[in-house]
Every structure is written in structure tokens, then in C-alpha cells.
Amino acid sequence: MYSEIVMDHFANPRNVGEIQNPDGLGQVGNPACGDMMAFYIKVDDNKLSDIKYKTFGCVAAIAVSSIVSEMANGKSLDEAKQISKKAAAEALGGLPKEKMHCSNLGAEALVKAIEDYESKN
Amino acid sequence: MNKIFLDHASATPVKKDVLDEMLPFFSRDFENPSTVYDRGMEIKDRIEQERARVANLVNAKEGEIIFTSSGAEANNLAVKGAALARPKKGKHIIVSAIEHHSVLNSARFLERQGYETSFLNVDKYGLVDLNRLEDLIRPETVLVSVMHANNEIGTIEPIREISEITKQKDVLLHTDAVASLGNIEVDVENLGVDLLTISSPSIGGPKGVGALYFKNNMRLMPLIHGGIQEKGRRGGTENVPGIVGLGKAAEIAKKELFQKEKNLTQLRDRLINGVLDNIDKVRLTGHPELRLPGHASFCVEAIEGEALIFMLSASGIYTNTGSACASKALKTSPVLIAVGTPEDVAQGSVVFTFDTSNTQQEIDYVVETLPIVSARLREMSPIWNAA
């Protein structure tokens, strides 16, 4: 079953939404498989000054998006890229085994958004 | 907050009258029905009375009912037991594409024993193709298995028409009536079937018991070899309290059927109309008319079913989904795929199944809540604007 932290992030997702004209956009997953995430970032002085996301997916996918956005906010780009799927899952108080791939997606989407920013700057 | 339970296809509460009849058989009337002294024989007699009550529910003869541990076991016994007892007839079976896993995986087991399985396709409403069935039947076909009604999309299959084909071609017909029993008339004579699966927990009986109707004492290869219980067709001391519970539940189901069918049809139509009128980009799954009275199923586009189920449960509404994320195997419901639902849309599946305990007020609350919850999830969905 899901932990209390997962249920809290699912019921009250932090930083959910979109950024108009983001500095970077990272999209992962596929609706046909049941999960898709889009991360939007703003970068200021090599740091993540704002993060938003939109998520189509299960309880775990929404909670992972929320916790990754919280963990990365204010961090330098290099630090944010180091956020591992394991760290995200741990910060949520663990995830059921069959849901671990969701924590992959959150970290991946963020890295993609940062790479998108780096490729343009 | 009141709990509104709308997942009766997965379980129903054991009725009080059912439990009351079961209770003496745990401690007071505990003796083994296979013993020869009077106490054991009385219990054996009671099992036979229950067999008659179950037979009566489906218009079978008493000797045509065998008790099992579940609907899944009854499906296994029907498919494997009937096929393995007739190797001389041939090694080919036909099952519909939307059968329960206990039928599909029994067919896969037979394939490993050298049998061949043909899958009978369904149309967009989930109805099997009768012309295709005629084409699939060969001289060596032993068995056709098509469920009476589908638990995920509610569609009722044309079993009687199928039986006209199987009778003419001298092939056995099995139907899994777990979803339909207690909701619509299930009459083995009218349906023309040779084997029919019954489950106790879907009609207000206890879990851990089911039954198989098998016409005229036909040959079946046992799955559980043992003693003389169930005339040697299923070894193991009988689950007496469970069998008594199933018998009582069957009696009640028979008595309540007409009124229940009428009430549930009203609730169903109220929910279907309410949902289709109040939510954009939502589709009804299954057949609009040929469907179970207590069954309403939808796909809400651009959201995922497990998240939807959790949000509904936070509002007190308990229901089910066929989305990939909600299944332990992370696979989209094969039933939704078989009826041609695009995989992204199938993720938004939600299935409501009612019982007589549900009220119009509860349905109105669902019609009010589902659009709110769907809008909330769509607001955070990256594919909603595109939808």
C-alpha cells in the first residue's frame, strides 16, 4: 500500500501547473502505458528558480512529480540532476515495488528539462 | 462520510440470513459428511439440500451441480475437466477474447498439453461474432467457452444463439455466469449450455465457495483427485458452512431477482445518463442496452484510472478500474483492448457495479462527484488540452 507521504502528495500535489515560456521543458512517458509527465523549469544564475509539472498517471506518478519538484526547487542544475529515483522514492516513505518505475519517470523528466535548457544556452 | 460501495462485481457483503444459516456448521454441526454415523449423514443430507437450492437458481437438476472452492475453480474444471476427458473427440477449444483469467489461463494450460485454442473476437460493444464462431468450429473442437456477461463492460452475450450453433455442431458449450447470476435470469435450459460457472461471493454468499453446473452427469476429469466427495469428481472434505451459505444466497437471489433487476436498471440508467451529460470526453464501455442491470462502465479521457479510484474513495465512493497502473502486472485490461478502446483512453477506465443496497441518492452523489474529481485530475494532466 501507499505510504502517508505518498497519499499527502497525491491529494495535495505541490508546484503543479505550467510555466509560460519555460527555460527548459522535459517530457517523458506515454499515455498508452498509463504515465506521462511534463516538467517546466525556470533557471536563474544556474539555479532552478521555478519548477512546475503536469502529470497524467497513477497515484505514485503524481506523488513522485510533486516530491521531485520540491526536492529540486532552488538547487543548482548539477545538484538537481543528481536527484536519483531512489532518493525520490525514499523521500516519499517508499513505493510499492511495481510502482518504482514511476520514480524513474519523475527524475528523468527533470533531467530532460535541464538538458533542454543547457542545449539552448 | 458515508461509504458508497459500487464495486459489487468484486465482492458483495454476506447477507445476515446467509450468515445465520452458516454459523451452526462451524462448531456445533462440525462432523465430516463422509462419516457413516447419523451426525455425519445428516450433514451429508444438508449438502444435498443445498445442491438442490443452487440447482433451482439456474433451473438445473440436483445431480448436475458440483461444489467447488470458487468461480475460478469452476471455470478451470469446466475448461480443463471437459477437454481432458475427451481426448478422442479432439484437442481444439474456442474461448472468447474477453473471458476471465481463469478461463484464459486454463486454455493456455491446455495449449501446453498439446491442445490448440482459438480466440473468438468481439465487436466494439463486446459482443462475440456468431459467424466467426461457426467458421472456427472444426470436427476436433471439444468445447466453446463464452461468458454470460462480462464483469468489466457489462455486456450480455447471446448465449442462446451460440448454443444453437454448438448443438448443431456437437460441441460442448460452457458459460461463466459469475457476473450475471443474481442480476438477470440464468436458466441452463433456456441458455442451452452444457456447463455453467457459479460463484458465491457475487450473490451475497461467502467467499471460498462456488459451483459448476454440468449437464446430465457428463464426464469431467477431476482437478483434485481424492476421495468420493462430489461423486469422485472433486476430492477433499466439503466446505460445509460455505456450501450452506451458497445455498441460502441462491435461494434469496432467486426470490429477489425480478425486483432487483428492475431497481438496478433504473439506478444504472440514471448513472449512465448523468455521467454522459455532465462530463466532456467520456465514453460508455460495453453495450448500451444489452448490459447487466447493475453495471455502468466508462472511460474518462486524459486521466488515469488508479488516480481516479483513489480520489473517488477519498470522497467515499468505492469503485474499480481496468487501467494498467491499477493492475499488478501493469497491463491495460485485455477486455478494453479487445473492444478496440485506444490504450491511452483505456487508462481512464472506471467501473461501477451496484446492488439493491445502493440508493438513488448515492447515484446522484456519484453523478455530482465524478465530474469534480475528473476535472481536478484533468487540470494536472499534460494531455487534457490536446484531448
Short mmCIF file of C-alpha atoms in Angstrom, two decimals:
data_model
loop_
_atom_site.label_atom_id
_atom_site.label_comp_id
_atom_site.label_asym_id
_atom_site.label_seq_id
_atom_site.Cartn_x
_atom_site.Cartn_y
_atom_site.Cartn_z
CA MET A 1 0.00 0.00 0.00
CA TYR A 2 0.97 3.62 -0.38
CA SER A 3 2.66 5.50 2.49
CA GLU A 4 1.07 8.50 4.17
CA ILE A 5 3.58 10.82 2.47
CA VAL A 6 2.59 9.45 -0.96
CA MET A 7 -1.09 9.96 -0.20
CA ASP A 8 -0.44 13.51 1.02
CA HIS A 9 1.48 14.46 -2.15
CA PHE A 10 -1.21 12.82 -4.27
CA ALA A 11 -4.06 14.64 -2.54
CA ASN A 12 -2.17 17.98 -2.36
CA PRO A 13 0.39 17.98 -5.16
CA ARG A 14 2.97 20.79 -4.77
CA ASN A 15 4.01 23.06 -7.66
CA VAL A 16 1.55 21.54 -10.13
CA GLY A 17 0.91 23.57 -13.28
CA GLU A 18 2.66 25.00 -16.31
CA ILE A 19 5.22 27.78 -16.89
CA GLN A 20 4.63 30.04 -19.87
CA ASN A 21 7.87 30.38 -21.87
CA PRO A 22 9.89 27.98 -19.71
CA ASP A 23 13.68 27.98 -19.90
CA GLY A 24 13.55 24.19 -20.21
CA LEU A 25 10.87 21.55 -20.90
CA GLY A 26 11.26 17.81 -20.33
CA GLN A 27 8.65 15.27 -21.28
CA VAL A 28 8.72 11.52 -20.58
CA GLY A 29 6.35 8.57 -20.71
CA ASN A 30 3.49 7.66 -22.95
CA PRO A 31 -0.25 7.91 -22.26
CA ALA A 32 -0.79 4.45 -23.77
CA CYS A 33 1.32 3.00 -20.93
CA GLY A 34 -0.54 4.99 -18.32
CA ASP A 35 2.10 7.57 -17.32
CA MET A 36 3.23 10.82 -18.84
CA MET A 37 4.99 13.77 -17.22
CA ALA A 38 5.98 17.20 -18.45
CA PHE A 39 8.38 19.27 -16.32
CA TYR A 40 8.78 23.02 -16.88
CA ILE A 41 11.73 24.93 -15.37
CA LYS A 42 12.92 28.47 -14.94
CA VAL A 43 16.66 28.96 -14.41
CA ASP A 44 18.25 31.89 -12.65
CA ASP A 45 22.01 32.11 -12.04
CA ASN A 46 22.45 28.40 -12.79
CA LYS A 47 19.83 27.54 -10.19
CA LEU A 48 16.26 26.25 -10.56
CA SER A 49 14.19 29.28 -9.63
CA ASP A 50 10.81 27.73 -10.51
CA ILE A 51 9.55 24.24 -11.31
CA LYS A 52 6.11 23.20 -12.47
CA TYR A 53 4.82 19.97 -13.95
CA LYS A 54 1.78 18.28 -15.40
CA THR A 55 1.27 14.58 -14.86
CA PHE A 56 -1.06 12.03 -16.38
CA GLY A 57 -0.77 8.90 -14.31
CA CYS A 58 -1.47 6.94 -11.19
CA VAL A 59 -1.18 7.93 -7.54
CA ALA A 60 2.55 7.16 -7.50
CA ALA A 61 3.28 9.13 -10.67
CA ILE A 62 1.56 12.24 -9.29
CA ALA A 63 3.26 11.93 -5.88
CA VAL A 64 6.68 11.42 -7.50
CA SER A 65 6.25 14.52 -9.68
CA SER A 66 5.32 16.51 -6.60
CA ILE A 67 8.24 15.35 -4.44
CA VAL A 68 10.81 15.76 -7.23
CA SER A 69 9.62 19.33 -7.80
CA GLU A 70 10.03 20.03 -4.08
CA MET A 71 13.46 18.39 -3.83
CA ALA A 72 14.83 20.24 -6.87
CA ASN A 73 13.47 23.72 -6.25
CA GLY A 74 16.27 26.21 -5.54
CA LYS A 75 19.01 23.66 -6.25
CA SER A 76 21.81 24.22 -8.76
CA LEU A 77 21.38 22.46 -12.09
CA ASP A 78 24.15 19.97 -11.27
CA GLU A 79 22.66 19.18 -7.87
CA ALA A 80 19.18 18.76 -9.34
CA LYS A 81 20.48 16.33 -11.94
CA GLN A 82 21.83 14.16 -9.14
CA ILE A 83 18.37 13.54 -7.65
CA SER A 84 18.06 9.79 -8.02
CA LYS A 85 14.93 7.72 -8.41
CA LYS A 86 15.94 6.04 -5.15
CA ALA A 87 16.10 9.35 -3.30
CA ALA A 88 12.68 10.37 -4.63
CA ALA A 89 11.15 7.06 -3.56
CA GLU A 90 12.80 7.31 -0.13
CA ALA A 91 11.56 10.86 0.38
CA LEU A 92 8.05 9.51 -0.23
CA GLY A 93 8.47 6.91 2.50
CA GLY A 94 8.92 4.16 -0.09
CA LEU A 95 6.90 2.99 -3.09
CA PRO A 96 5.35 -0.41 -3.84
CA LYS A 97 7.77 -2.49 -5.92
CA GLU A 98 5.62 -2.45 -9.06
CA LYS A 99 5.47 1.36 -8.84
CA MET A 100 9.24 2.00 -8.70
CA HIS A 101 9.33 2.80 -12.43
CA CYS A 102 7.20 5.89 -11.66
CA SER A 103 10.02 7.33 -9.57
CA ASN A 104 12.29 6.86 -12.60
CA LEU A 105 10.00 8.99 -14.67
CA GLY A 106 10.00 11.96 -12.31
CA ALA A 107 13.78 12.20 -12.12
CA GLU A 108 14.09 11.57 -15.87
CA ALA A 109 11.64 14.33 -16.79
CA LEU A 110 13.51 16.82 -14.63
CA VAL A 111 16.91 15.88 -16.13
CA LYS A 112 15.40 16.22 -19.61
CA ALA A 113 14.13 19.70 -18.79
CA ILE A 114 17.58 20.73 -17.53
CA GLU A 115 19.24 19.26 -20.63
CA ASP A 116 16.75 21.12 -22.79
CA TYR A 117 17.80 24.36 -21.05
CA GLU A 118 21.51 23.51 -21.41
CA SER A 119 21.19 22.73 -25.10
CA LYS A 120 19.71 26.19 -25.68
CA ASN A 121 22.23 28.14 -23.56
CA MET B 1 -18.60 10.43 5.48
CA ASN B 2 -20.81 7.58 4.33
CA LYS B 3 -19.17 4.84 2.36
CA ILE B 4 -20.81 4.23 -1.01
CA PHE B 5 -19.82 0.80 -2.23
CA LEU B 6 -20.14 0.46 -6.01
CA ASP B 7 -17.79 -2.46 -6.64
CA HIS B 8 -20.19 -5.37 -6.18
CA ALA B 9 -18.63 -7.27 -9.09
CA SER B 10 -15.56 -7.81 -6.90
CA ALA B 11 -17.41 -8.75 -3.71
CA THR B 12 -20.79 -8.49 -2.02
CA PRO B 13 -21.39 -8.47 1.74
CA VAL B 14 -22.63 -11.79 3.12
CA LYS B 15 -26.34 -11.37 3.87
CA LYS B 16 -27.39 -11.76 7.50
CA ASP B 17 -29.80 -14.61 6.74
CA VAL B 18 -26.97 -16.36 4.91
CA LEU B 19 -24.54 -15.99 7.81
CA ASP B 20 -27.18 -17.19 10.32
CA GLU B 21 -27.66 -20.42 8.40
CA MET B 22 -23.91 -20.96 8.09
CA LEU B 23 -22.93 -20.41 11.73
CA PRO B 24 -24.07 -23.76 13.24
CA PHE B 25 -21.85 -25.63 10.76
CA PHE B 26 -18.58 -24.34 12.17
CA SER B 27 -18.67 -25.75 15.70
CA ARG B 28 -21.99 -27.41 16.51
CA ASP B 29 -22.62 -29.38 13.31
CA PHE B 30 -18.96 -29.88 12.53
CA GLU B 31 -18.90 -33.59 11.69
CA ASN B 32 -17.40 -34.89 8.47
CA PRO B 33 -20.13 -35.51 5.87
CA SER B 34 -18.31 -38.66 4.69
CA THR B 35 -18.73 -40.48 8.03
CA VAL B 36 -21.30 -43.25 8.40
CA TYR B 37 -22.82 -42.35 11.77
CA ASP B 38 -26.03 -40.36 11.93
CA ARG B 39 -24.46 -36.94 12.62
CA GLY B 40 -22.26 -37.18 9.54
CA MET B 41 -25.09 -38.44 7.39
CA GLU B 42 -27.33 -35.58 8.46
CA ILE B 43 -24.70 -33.15 7.28
CA LYS B 44 -24.36 -35.03 4.01
CA ASP B 45 -28.12 -34.69 3.58
CA ARG B 46 -27.84 -30.98 4.21
CA ILE B 47 -25.24 -30.68 1.45
CA GLU B 48 -27.68 -32.37 -0.92
CA GLN B 49 -30.42 -29.91 0.09
CA GLU B 50 -28.06 -27.05 -0.72
CA ARG B 51 -27.27 -28.65 -4.06
CA ALA B 52 -31.00 -28.56 -4.79
CA ARG B 53 -31.23 -24.87 -3.81
CA VAL B 54 -28.32 -23.98 -6.11
CA ALA B 55 -29.73 -26.16 -8.92
CA ASN B 56 -33.07 -24.41 -8.54
CA LEU B 57 -31.49 -20.98 -9.05
CA VAL B 58 -30.26 -21.96 -12.52
CA ASN B 59 -33.10 -24.40 -13.35
CA ALA B 60 -30.82 -27.44 -13.27
CA LYS B 61 -31.37 -30.89 -11.79
CA GLU B 62 -29.90 -31.58 -8.37
CA GLY B 63 -27.34 -34.08 -9.66
CA GLU B 64 -25.99 -31.57 -12.14
CA ILE B 65 -24.29 -29.31 -9.57
CA ILE B 66 -20.77 -29.86 -8.27
CA PHE B 67 -19.43 -27.67 -5.47
CA THR B 68 -16.00 -26.05 -5.86
CA SER B 69 -13.86 -23.58 -3.93
CA SER B 70 -14.63 -20.62 -6.23
CA GLY B 71 -15.88 -19.46 -9.59
CA ALA B 72 -12.27 -19.65 -10.77
CA GLU B 73 -12.09 -23.35 -9.86
CA ALA B 74 -15.42 -23.99 -11.57
CA ASN B 75 -14.05 -22.33 -14.73
CA ASN B 76 -10.90 -24.46 -14.50
CA LEU B 77 -12.97 -27.62 -14.05
CA ALA B 78 -15.24 -26.75 -16.96
CA VAL B 79 -12.47 -25.94 -19.44
CA LYS B 80 -9.76 -28.39 -18.40
CA GLY B 81 -12.07 -31.06 -16.97
CA ALA B 82 -14.28 -31.25 -20.04
CA ALA B 83 -11.42 -31.09 -22.56
CA LEU B 84 -9.11 -33.56 -20.81
CA ALA B 85 -11.96 -36.10 -20.50
CA ARG B 86 -12.47 -36.13 -24.30
CA PRO B 87 -9.08 -36.55 -26.00
CA LYS B 88 -10.63 -38.82 -28.63
CA LYS B 89 -13.01 -36.11 -29.80
CA GLY B 90 -10.07 -33.77 -30.44
CA LYS B 91 -7.74 -31.21 -28.97
CA HIS B 92 -9.21 -27.89 -30.04
CA ILE B 93 -11.12 -25.39 -27.91
CA ILE B 94 -12.60 -21.94 -28.58
CA VAL B 95 -12.78 -19.17 -25.98
CA SER B 96 -13.89 -15.57 -26.35
CA ALA B 97 -11.26 -12.86 -26.16
CA ILE B 98 -12.88 -11.27 -23.09
CA GLU B 99 -13.03 -14.27 -20.74
CA HIS B 100 -11.94 -14.17 -17.10
CA HIS B 101 -8.29 -15.08 -16.45
CA SER B 102 -9.38 -18.43 -15.01
CA VAL B 103 -10.75 -19.41 -18.44
CA LEU B 104 -7.97 -17.81 -20.49
CA ASN B 105 -5.20 -19.32 -18.38
CA SER B 106 -6.92 -22.73 -18.36
CA ALA B 107 -6.86 -22.52 -22.17
CA ARG B 108 -3.15 -21.64 -22.03
CA PHE B 109 -2.54 -24.64 -19.76
CA LEU B 110 -4.28 -26.89 -22.30
CA GLU B 111 -2.09 -25.45 -25.05
CA ARG B 112 0.95 -26.69 -23.14
CA GLN B 113 -0.67 -30.15 -23.12
CA GLY B 114 -0.87 -30.13 -26.92
CA TYR B 115 -4.28 -28.54 -27.34
CA GLU B 116 -4.98 -25.68 -29.68
CA THR B 117 -7.02 -22.62 -28.67
CA SER B 118 -8.88 -20.26 -30.98
CA PHE B 119 -9.90 -16.86 -29.66
CA LEU B 120 -13.31 -15.59 -30.62
CA ASN B 121 -13.21 -11.85 -31.26
CA VAL B 122 -15.78 -9.35 -30.04
CA ASP B 123 -17.14 -6.16 -31.62
CA LYS B 124 -16.84 -2.66 -30.15
CA TYR B 125 -19.66 -3.44 -27.69
CA GLY B 126 -18.05 -6.68 -26.57
CA LEU B 127 -20.48 -8.99 -28.40
CA VAL B 128 -18.98 -12.16 -29.87
CA ASP B 129 -19.17 -12.70 -33.61
CA LEU B 130 -21.53 -15.64 -34.30
CA ASN B 131 -20.48 -16.07 -37.93
CA ARG B 132 -16.86 -16.22 -36.89
CA LEU B 133 -17.74 -18.86 -34.29
CA GLU B 134 -19.25 -21.09 -36.99
CA ASP B 135 -16.06 -20.74 -39.01
CA LEU B 136 -13.83 -21.56 -36.04
CA ILE B 137 -15.58 -24.82 -35.11
CA ARG B 138 -13.83 -27.90 -36.52
CA PRO B 139 -14.57 -31.63 -36.23
CA GLU B 140 -11.99 -31.88 -33.44
CA THR B 141 -13.38 -28.93 -31.42
CA VAL B 142 -14.27 -30.14 -27.92
CA LEU B 143 -15.51 -27.02 -26.16
CA VAL B 144 -16.62 -23.43 -26.67
CA SER B 145 -16.44 -21.08 -23.65
CA VAL B 146 -18.17 -17.69 -23.77
CA MET B 147 -19.09 -15.81 -20.61
CA HIS B 148 -22.74 -14.97 -19.98
CA ALA B 149 -21.97 -11.35 -19.13
CA ASN B 150 -18.69 -9.50 -18.86
CA ASN B 151 -17.75 -8.11 -15.45
CA GLU B 152 -15.74 -5.16 -16.83
CA ILE B 153 -18.03 -3.80 -19.53
CA GLY B 154 -21.37 -5.35 -18.52
CA THR B 155 -22.22 -6.71 -21.97
CA ILE B 156 -24.55 -9.73 -22.05
CA GLU B 157 -23.53 -12.30 -24.67
CA PRO B 158 -26.00 -14.10 -26.96
CA ILE B 159 -25.51 -17.48 -25.25
CA ARG B 160 -28.75 -18.99 -26.57
CA GLU B 161 -27.80 -18.21 -30.17
CA ILE B 162 -24.34 -19.63 -29.53
CA SER B 163 -25.86 -22.82 -28.14
CA GLU B 164 -27.87 -23.33 -31.33
CA ILE B 165 -24.58 -23.39 -33.22
CA THR B 166 -22.72 -25.62 -30.75
CA LYS B 167 -25.59 -28.11 -30.54
CA GLN B 168 -25.79 -28.39 -34.28
CA LYS B 169 -22.05 -28.98 -34.48
CA ASP B 170 -21.97 -31.32 -31.48
CA VAL B 171 -19.59 -29.21 -29.39
CA LEU B 172 -19.86 -28.62 -25.63
CA LEU B 173 -20.74 -25.08 -24.52
CA HIS B 174 -19.54 -23.57 -21.24
CA THR B 175 -20.58 -20.18 -19.91
CA ASP B 176 -19.14 -18.29 -16.95
CA ALA B 177 -22.22 -16.83 -15.24
CA VAL B 178 -20.38 -15.22 -12.30
CA ALA B 179 -21.24 -11.66 -13.37
CA SER B 180 -24.80 -12.36 -14.49
CA LEU B 181 -26.06 -14.66 -11.75
CA GLY B 182 -28.43 -12.88 -9.39
CA ASN B 183 -28.64 -9.91 -11.77
CA ILE B 184 -30.51 -11.38 -14.73
CA GLU B 185 -32.26 -14.71 -15.34
CA VAL B 186 -29.77 -17.55 -15.61
CA ASP B 187 -31.59 -20.67 -16.81
CA VAL B 188 -29.46 -23.51 -18.15
CA GLU B 189 -32.36 -24.86 -20.23
CA ASN B 190 -33.13 -21.52 -21.87
CA LEU B 191 -29.45 -20.79 -22.42
CA GLY B 192 -28.84 -24.28 -23.80
CA VAL B 193 -25.46 -24.64 -22.11
CA ASP B 194 -23.66 -27.83 -21.03
CA LEU B 195 -21.52 -26.24 -18.32
CA LEU B 196 -22.14 -23.09 -16.27
CA THR B 197 -19.99 -21.42 -13.62
CA ILE B 198 -21.48 -20.14 -10.35
CA SER B 199 -19.74 -18.07 -7.69
CA SER B 200 -20.97 -17.49 -4.15
CA PRO B 201 -19.45 -14.07 -3.22
CA SER B 202 -21.07 -12.34 -6.17
CA ILE B 203 -24.59 -13.25 -4.96
CA GLY B 204 -24.29 -12.38 -1.27
CA GLY B 205 -22.76 -15.68 -0.21
CA PRO B 206 -19.38 -16.29 1.46
CA LYS B 207 -16.02 -16.33 -0.33
CA GLY B 208 -14.29 -19.69 -0.78
CA VAL B 209 -17.16 -21.49 -2.48
CA GLY B 210 -18.53 -21.80 -5.99
CA ALA B 211 -20.21 -24.42 -8.14
CA LEU B 212 -20.29 -25.82 -11.64
CA TYR B 213 -23.42 -26.94 -13.46
CA PHE B 214 -22.60 -29.91 -15.67
CA LYS B 215 -25.36 -31.31 -17.80
CA ASN B 216 -26.58 -34.88 -17.35
CA ASN B 217 -23.65 -36.01 -15.25
CA MET B 218 -21.22 -35.57 -18.12
CA ARG B 219 -17.68 -36.86 -17.86
CA LEU B 220 -15.19 -34.45 -16.30
CA MET B 221 -11.54 -35.04 -15.49
CA PRO B 222 -11.17 -34.10 -11.80
CA LEU B 223 -8.74 -31.33 -10.92
CA ILE B 224 -8.45 -32.53 -7.34
CA HIS B 225 -8.00 -36.28 -7.03
CA GLY B 226 -9.05 -37.70 -3.71
CA GLY B 227 -11.97 -39.45 -2.09
CA ILE B 228 -15.57 -39.99 -3.06
CA GLN B 229 -16.71 -36.45 -2.33
CA GLU B 230 -18.76 -34.92 -5.15
CA LYS B 231 -19.08 -38.44 -6.62
CA GLY B 232 -15.33 -38.64 -7.11
CA ARG B 233 -15.20 -35.51 -9.24
CA ARG B 234 -13.61 -33.36 -6.54
CA GLY B 235 -11.66 -34.76 -3.60
CA GLY B 236 -11.42 -33.01 -0.23
CA THR B 237 -13.78 -32.69 2.72
CA GLU B 238 -16.63 -30.40 1.76
CA ASN B 239 -16.68 -26.73 2.85
CA VAL B 240 -19.98 -27.28 4.65
CA PRO B 241 -20.56 -23.76 6.05
CA GLY B 242 -19.64 -22.30 2.66
CA ILE B 243 -21.97 -24.65 0.79
CA VAL B 244 -24.83 -23.85 3.19
CA GLY B 245 -24.11 -20.14 2.65
CA LEU B 246 -24.13 -20.51 -1.12
CA GLY B 247 -27.39 -22.47 -0.95
CA LYS B 248 -29.13 -19.81 1.13
CA ALA B 249 -27.71 -16.99 -1.05
CA ALA B 250 -29.02 -18.83 -4.13
CA GLU B 251 -32.49 -19.10 -2.59
CA ILE B 252 -32.57 -15.37 -1.80
CA ALA B 253 -31.17 -14.46 -5.22
CA LYS B 254 -33.96 -16.41 -6.92
CA LYS B 255 -36.65 -14.73 -4.80
CA GLU B 256 -35.30 -11.19 -5.27
CA LEU B 257 -34.31 -11.40 -8.92
CA PHE B 258 -37.28 -9.71 -10.57
CA GLN B 259 -37.40 -6.70 -8.27
CA LYS B 260 -33.62 -6.36 -8.19
CA GLU B 261 -33.35 -6.34 -11.96
CA LYS B 262 -35.97 -3.60 -12.14
CA ASN B 263 -34.41 -1.42 -9.42
CA LEU B 264 -30.85 -1.76 -10.63
CA THR B 265 -31.79 -0.94 -14.22
CA GLN B 266 -33.24 2.38 -13.02
CA LEU B 267 -30.12 3.21 -10.99
CA ARG B 268 -27.86 2.20 -13.88
CA ASP B 269 -29.64 4.39 -16.43
CA ARG B 270 -29.64 7.30 -14.00
CA LEU B 271 -25.88 6.99 -13.55
CA ILE B 272 -25.11 6.47 -17.24
CA ASN B 273 -27.20 9.46 -18.33
CA GLY B 274 -25.85 11.62 -15.52
CA VAL B 275 -22.21 10.86 -16.34
CA LEU B 276 -22.59 11.23 -20.11
CA ASP B 277 -24.45 14.54 -19.66
CA ASN B 278 -22.06 16.06 -17.12
CA ILE B 279 -18.59 15.09 -18.32
CA ASP B 280 -16.97 16.03 -21.58
CA LYS B 281 -14.99 13.39 -23.48
CA VAL B 282 -16.25 10.39 -21.59
CA ARG B 283 -17.42 7.17 -23.24
CA LEU B 284 -19.61 4.33 -22.08
CA THR B 285 -17.84 0.98 -22.41
CA GLY B 286 -19.79 -2.15 -23.33
CA HIS B 287 -23.22 -2.37 -24.91
CA PRO B 288 -25.69 0.49 -24.31
CA GLU B 289 -28.72 -1.85 -23.94
CA LEU B 290 -27.56 -5.46 -23.80
CA ARG B 291 -25.85 -4.91 -20.46
CA LEU B 292 -26.21 -6.02 -16.86
CA PRO B 293 -28.80 -4.04 -14.90
CA GLY B 294 -26.35 -3.08 -12.13
CA HIS B 295 -23.41 -2.21 -14.33
CA ALA B 296 -22.16 1.16 -15.62
CA SER B 297 -18.64 1.46 -17.02
CA PHE B 298 -16.85 4.36 -18.64
CA CYS B 299 -13.53 5.67 -19.90
CA VAL B 300 -12.82 9.27 -18.90
CA GLU B 301 -10.32 10.66 -21.37
CA ALA B 302 -6.98 12.23 -20.35
CA ILE B 303 -6.91 10.81 -16.82
CA GLU B 304 -5.64 7.60 -15.28
CA GLY B 305 -7.93 5.14 -13.53
CA GLU B 306 -5.95 4.36 -10.39
CA ALA B 307 -5.66 8.05 -9.51
CA LEU B 308 -9.39 8.41 -10.21
CA ILE B 309 -10.26 5.46 -7.96
CA PHE B 310 -8.18 6.87 -5.09
CA MET B 311 -9.73 10.32 -5.43
CA LEU B 312 -13.23 8.86 -5.54
CA SER B 313 -12.51 6.78 -2.46
CA ALA B 314 -11.39 9.96 -0.67
CA SER B 315 -14.94 11.17 -1.41
CA GLY B 316 -16.37 7.93 -0.02
CA ILE B 317 -17.05 6.25 -3.38
CA TYR B 318 -15.58 2.78 -3.82
CA THR B 319 -15.27 1.54 -7.38
CA ASN B 320 -12.91 -0.21 -9.83
CA THR B 321 -10.80 0.33 -12.95
CA GLY B 322 -9.13 -1.63 -15.77
CA SER B 323 -6.18 0.76 -16.10
CA ALA B 324 -2.65 -0.59 -16.50
CA CYS B 325 -1.30 1.12 -13.38
CA ALA B 326 -4.00 -0.43 -11.21
CA SER B 327 -3.15 -3.97 -12.26
CA LYS B 328 -0.25 -5.68 -10.53
CA ALA B 329 1.03 -6.79 -13.93
CA LEU B 330 0.89 -3.15 -15.16
CA LYS B 331 -1.13 -4.25 -18.16
CA THR B 332 -4.17 -2.48 -19.56
CA SER B 333 -7.36 -4.54 -19.27
CA PRO B 334 -7.41 -7.06 -22.16
CA VAL B 335 -11.20 -6.61 -22.29
CA LEU B 336 -10.92 -2.88 -23.06
CA ILE B 337 -8.27 -3.62 -25.69
CA ALA B 338 -10.47 -6.38 -27.22
CA VAL B 339 -13.36 -3.93 -27.72
CA GLY B 340 -10.98 -1.58 -29.52
CA THR B 341 -10.51 1.11 -26.88
CA PRO B 342 -7.33 3.11 -27.67
CA GLU B 343 -4.77 2.34 -24.94
CA ASP B 344 -4.46 5.92 -23.72
CA VAL B 345 -8.24 6.18 -23.35
CA ALA B 346 -8.45 2.76 -21.64
CA GLN B 347 -6.28 4.14 -18.79
CA GLY B 348 -9.25 6.27 -17.71
CA SER B 349 -11.50 3.27 -17.12
CA VAL B 350 -13.92 3.29 -14.21
CA VAL B 351 -16.43 0.54 -13.43
CA PHE B 352 -19.48 0.89 -11.16
CA THR B 353 -21.39 -2.24 -10.12
CA PHE B 354 -24.40 -1.90 -7.82
CA ASP B 355 -26.56 -3.95 -5.54
CA THR B 356 -30.02 -3.41 -4.04
CA SER B 357 -28.40 -1.70 -1.04
CA ASN B 358 -27.47 1.26 -3.26
CA THR B 359 -29.87 4.20 -3.44
CA GLN B 360 -30.81 6.91 -5.88
CA GLN B 361 -29.23 9.49 -3.53
CA GLU B 362 -25.93 7.61 -3.75
CA ILE B 363 -26.08 7.58 -7.54
CA ASP B 364 -26.83 11.32 -7.57
CA TYR B 365 -23.81 11.92 -5.34
CA VAL B 366 -21.63 9.98 -7.80
CA VAL B 367 -23.04 11.98 -10.73
CA GLU B 368 -22.14 15.14 -8.79
CA THR B 369 -18.68 13.99 -7.62
CA LEU B 370 -17.25 12.27 -10.70
CA PRO B 371 -17.14 15.47 -12.82
CA ILE B 372 -15.40 17.37 -9.98
CA VAL B 373 -12.78 14.69 -9.44
CA SER B 374 -12.25 14.23 -13.20
CA ALA B 375 -11.79 17.99 -13.65
CA ARG B 376 -9.23 18.05 -10.85
CA LEU B 377 -7.15 15.29 -12.45
CA ARG B 378 -7.52 16.79 -15.91
CA GLU B 379 -6.26 20.12 -14.61
CA MET B 380 -2.92 18.46 -13.89
CA SER B 381 -2.90 16.26 -17.00
CA PRO B 382 -0.48 17.21 -19.80
CA ILE B 383 -2.71 15.52 -22.38
CA TRP B 384 -6.00 17.16 -21.44
CA ASN B 385 -5.65 20.29 -23.60
CA ALA B 386 -4.77 18.13 -26.53
CA ALA B 387 -7.77 15.89 -25.93
#
